[in-house]
PDB file of C-alpha atoms in Angstrom:
ATOM      1  CA  MET E   3     -52.325-181.272   2.280  1.00 91.00           C
ATOM      2  CA  LEU E   4     -53.612-184.726   1.522  1.00 92.00           C
ATOM      3  CA  LEU E   5     -53.082-187.429   4.145  1.00 93.00           C
ATOM      4  CA  LEU E   6     -53.133-190.849   2.488  1.00 93.00           C
ATOM      5  CA  GLY E   7     -53.646-194.074   4.420  1.00 91.00           C
ATOM      6  CA  TYR E   8     -55.427-192.452   7.357  1.00 89.00           C
ATOM      7  CA  LEU E   9     -57.445-195.016   9.305  1.00 87.00           C
ATOM      8  CA  PRO E  10     -61.216-194.406   9.261  1.00 86.00           C
ATOM      9  CA  ASP E  11     -61.535-195.057  13.017  1.00 85.00           C
ATOM     10  CA  TYR E  12     -59.331-192.027  13.797  1.00 86.00           C
ATOM     11  CA  ARG E  13     -61.128-189.437  11.688  1.00 89.00           C
ATOM     12  CA  GLU E  14     -61.885-187.057  14.539  1.00 90.00           C
ATOM     13  CA  ASP E  15     -60.722-183.501  15.234  1.00 93.00           C
ATOM     14  CA  ASP E  16     -58.304-184.419  18.037  1.00 92.00           C
ATOM     15  CA  PHE E  17     -56.553-187.130  16.030  1.00 90.00           C
ATOM     16  CA  VAL E  18     -56.202-184.976  12.900  1.00 92.00           C
ATOM     17  CA  VAL E  19     -54.859-182.017  14.903  1.00 93.00           C
ATOM     18  CA  ASN E  20     -52.367-184.230  16.744  1.00 90.00           C
ATOM     19  CA  THR E  21     -51.211-185.729  13.446  1.00 90.00           C
ATOM     20  CA  ILE E  22     -49.751-182.469  12.151  1.00 92.00           C
ATOM     21  CA  ILE E  23     -49.067-180.586  15.383  1.00 92.00           C
ATOM     22  CA  SER E  24     -45.296-181.134  15.077  1.00 90.00           C
ATOM     23  CA  PHE E  25     -45.053-179.036  11.886  1.00 92.00           C
ATOM     24  CA  GLY E  26     -48.316-177.094  11.433  1.00 92.00           C
ATOM     25  CA  ARG E  27     -51.718-175.993  12.634  1.00 95.00           C
ATOM     26  CA  VAL E  28     -55.038-177.266  11.236  1.00 95.00           C
ATOM     27  CA  ILE E  29     -57.310-174.603   9.807  1.00 94.00           C
ATOM     28  CA  SER E  30     -59.946-177.050   8.563  1.00 93.00           C
ATOM     29  CA  TRP E  31     -60.244-180.573   7.203  1.00 93.00           C
ATOM     30  CA  VAL E  32     -62.695-182.513   5.061  1.00 88.00           C
ATOM     31  CA  ASP E  33     -64.042-185.934   5.984  1.00 81.00           C
ATOM     32  CA  ASP E  34     -65.290-187.380   2.702  1.00 78.00           C
ATOM     33  CA  GLY E  35     -67.052-190.680   3.367  1.00 76.00           C
ATOM     34  CA  ARG E  36     -66.538-191.807  -0.217  1.00 81.00           C
ATOM     35  CA  HIS E  37     -62.740-191.915   0.218  1.00 79.00           C
ATOM     36  CA  LEU E  38     -62.078-193.696   3.504  1.00 80.00           C
ATOM     37  CA  SER E  39     -58.288-193.733   3.369  1.00 84.00           C
ATOM     38  CA  ARG E  40     -57.586-190.074   2.733  1.00 89.00           C
ATOM     39  CA  ILE E  41     -58.206-186.742   4.436  1.00 92.00           C
ATOM     40  CA  LEU E  42     -57.869-183.290   2.916  1.00 91.00           C
ATOM     41  CA  VAL E  43     -56.416-180.845   5.458  1.00 93.00           C
ATOM     42  CA  ARG E  44     -56.040-177.111   5.157  1.00 92.00           C
ATOM     43  CA  GLU E  45     -53.227-176.036   7.431  1.00 91.00           C
ATOM     44  CA  ARG E  46     -50.757-173.335   8.243  1.00 91.00           C
ATOM     45  CA  VAL E  47     -47.043-174.159   8.280  1.00 89.00           C
ATOM     46  CA  ILE E  48     -43.925-172.056   8.697  1.00 85.00           C
ATOM     47  CA  ASP E  49     -42.082-173.672   5.781  1.00 86.00           C
ATOM     48  CA  TYR E  50     -42.685-176.549   3.387  1.00 84.00           C
ATOM     49  CA  GLU E  51     -39.391-178.230   4.309  1.00 88.00           C
ATOM     50  CA  SER E  52     -40.742-179.019   7.781  1.00 89.00           C
ATOM     51  CA  ILE E  53     -43.513-181.218   6.307  1.00 91.00           C
ATOM     52  CA  PRO E  54     -42.442-184.873   6.285  1.00 93.00           C
ATOM     53  CA  GLN E  55     -43.267-187.159   3.380  1.00 94.00           C
ATOM     54  CA  PHE E  56     -44.459-189.882   5.776  1.00 95.00           C
ATOM     55  CA  LEU E  57     -45.767-189.730   9.348  1.00 92.00           C
ATOM     56  CA  VAL E  58     -45.778-192.580  11.841  1.00 89.00           C
ATOM     57  CA  ILE E  59     -48.922-192.273  13.946  1.00 86.00           C
ATOM     58  CA  THR E  60     -49.306-194.219  17.170  1.00 83.00           C
ATOM     59  CA  ASN E  61     -52.154-194.761  19.560  1.00 80.00           C
ATOM     60  CA  GLY E  62     -51.382-196.314  22.928  1.00 79.00           C
ATOM     61  CA  GLU E  63     -48.463-196.590  25.318  1.00 77.00           C
ATOM     62  CA  GLY E  64     -45.227-198.468  24.669  1.00 70.00           C
ATOM     63  CA  PHE E  65     -45.575-201.643  22.649  1.00 75.00           C
ATOM     64  CA  GLN E  66     -49.216-202.178  23.615  1.00 80.00           C
ATOM     65  CA  GLY E  67     -50.693-199.690  21.140  1.00 80.00           C
ATOM     66  CA  GLU E  68     -51.005-199.664  17.405  1.00 84.00           C
ATOM     67  CA  SER E  69     -49.208-197.607  14.795  1.00 85.00           C
ATOM     68  CA  TRP E  70     -49.483-196.930  11.082  1.00 88.00           C
ATOM     69  CA  ILE E  71     -47.829-194.806   8.416  1.00 93.00           C
ATOM     70  CA  VAL E  72     -49.592-191.923   6.667  1.00 93.00           C
ATOM     71  CA  GLN E  73     -48.265-190.349   3.479  1.00 95.00           C
ATOM     72  CA  CYS E  74     -48.349-186.532   3.285  1.00 94.00           C
ATOM     73  CA  GLU E  75     -48.858-184.887  -0.103  1.00 92.00           C
ATOM     74  CA  VAL E  76     -48.678-181.103  -0.324  1.00 91.00           C
ATOM     75  CA  LEU E  77     -51.290-179.571  -2.624  1.00 88.00           C
ATOM     76  CA  GLN E  78     -51.106-175.952  -3.675  1.00 78.00           C
ATOM     77  CA  GLY E  79     -53.899-173.514  -4.358  1.00 62.00           C
ATOM     78  CA  GLN E  80     -57.360-172.898  -2.967  1.00 56.00           C
ATOM     79  CA  LEU E  81     -59.080-176.269  -2.642  1.00 51.00           C
ATOM     80  CA  PHE E  82     -61.857-175.509  -0.152  1.00 50.00           C
TER      81      PHE E  82
END
């Protein structure tokens, strides 16, 4: 899966795992410093229909935090 629009400040294991925890489990992910707004994630899901096209990610409580939208693109095959 390719996550597009992912903020560079949140490129840590806990944030990436929490991003997809509602529909899958992270097997591994690649942090490529040349492409700051995307993350390549290898994951395990039960079915492809449970993967949303866009995710709203928030950090903080109530209206005091920040949020952004990440696009999810499903890639097929062995990438890494």
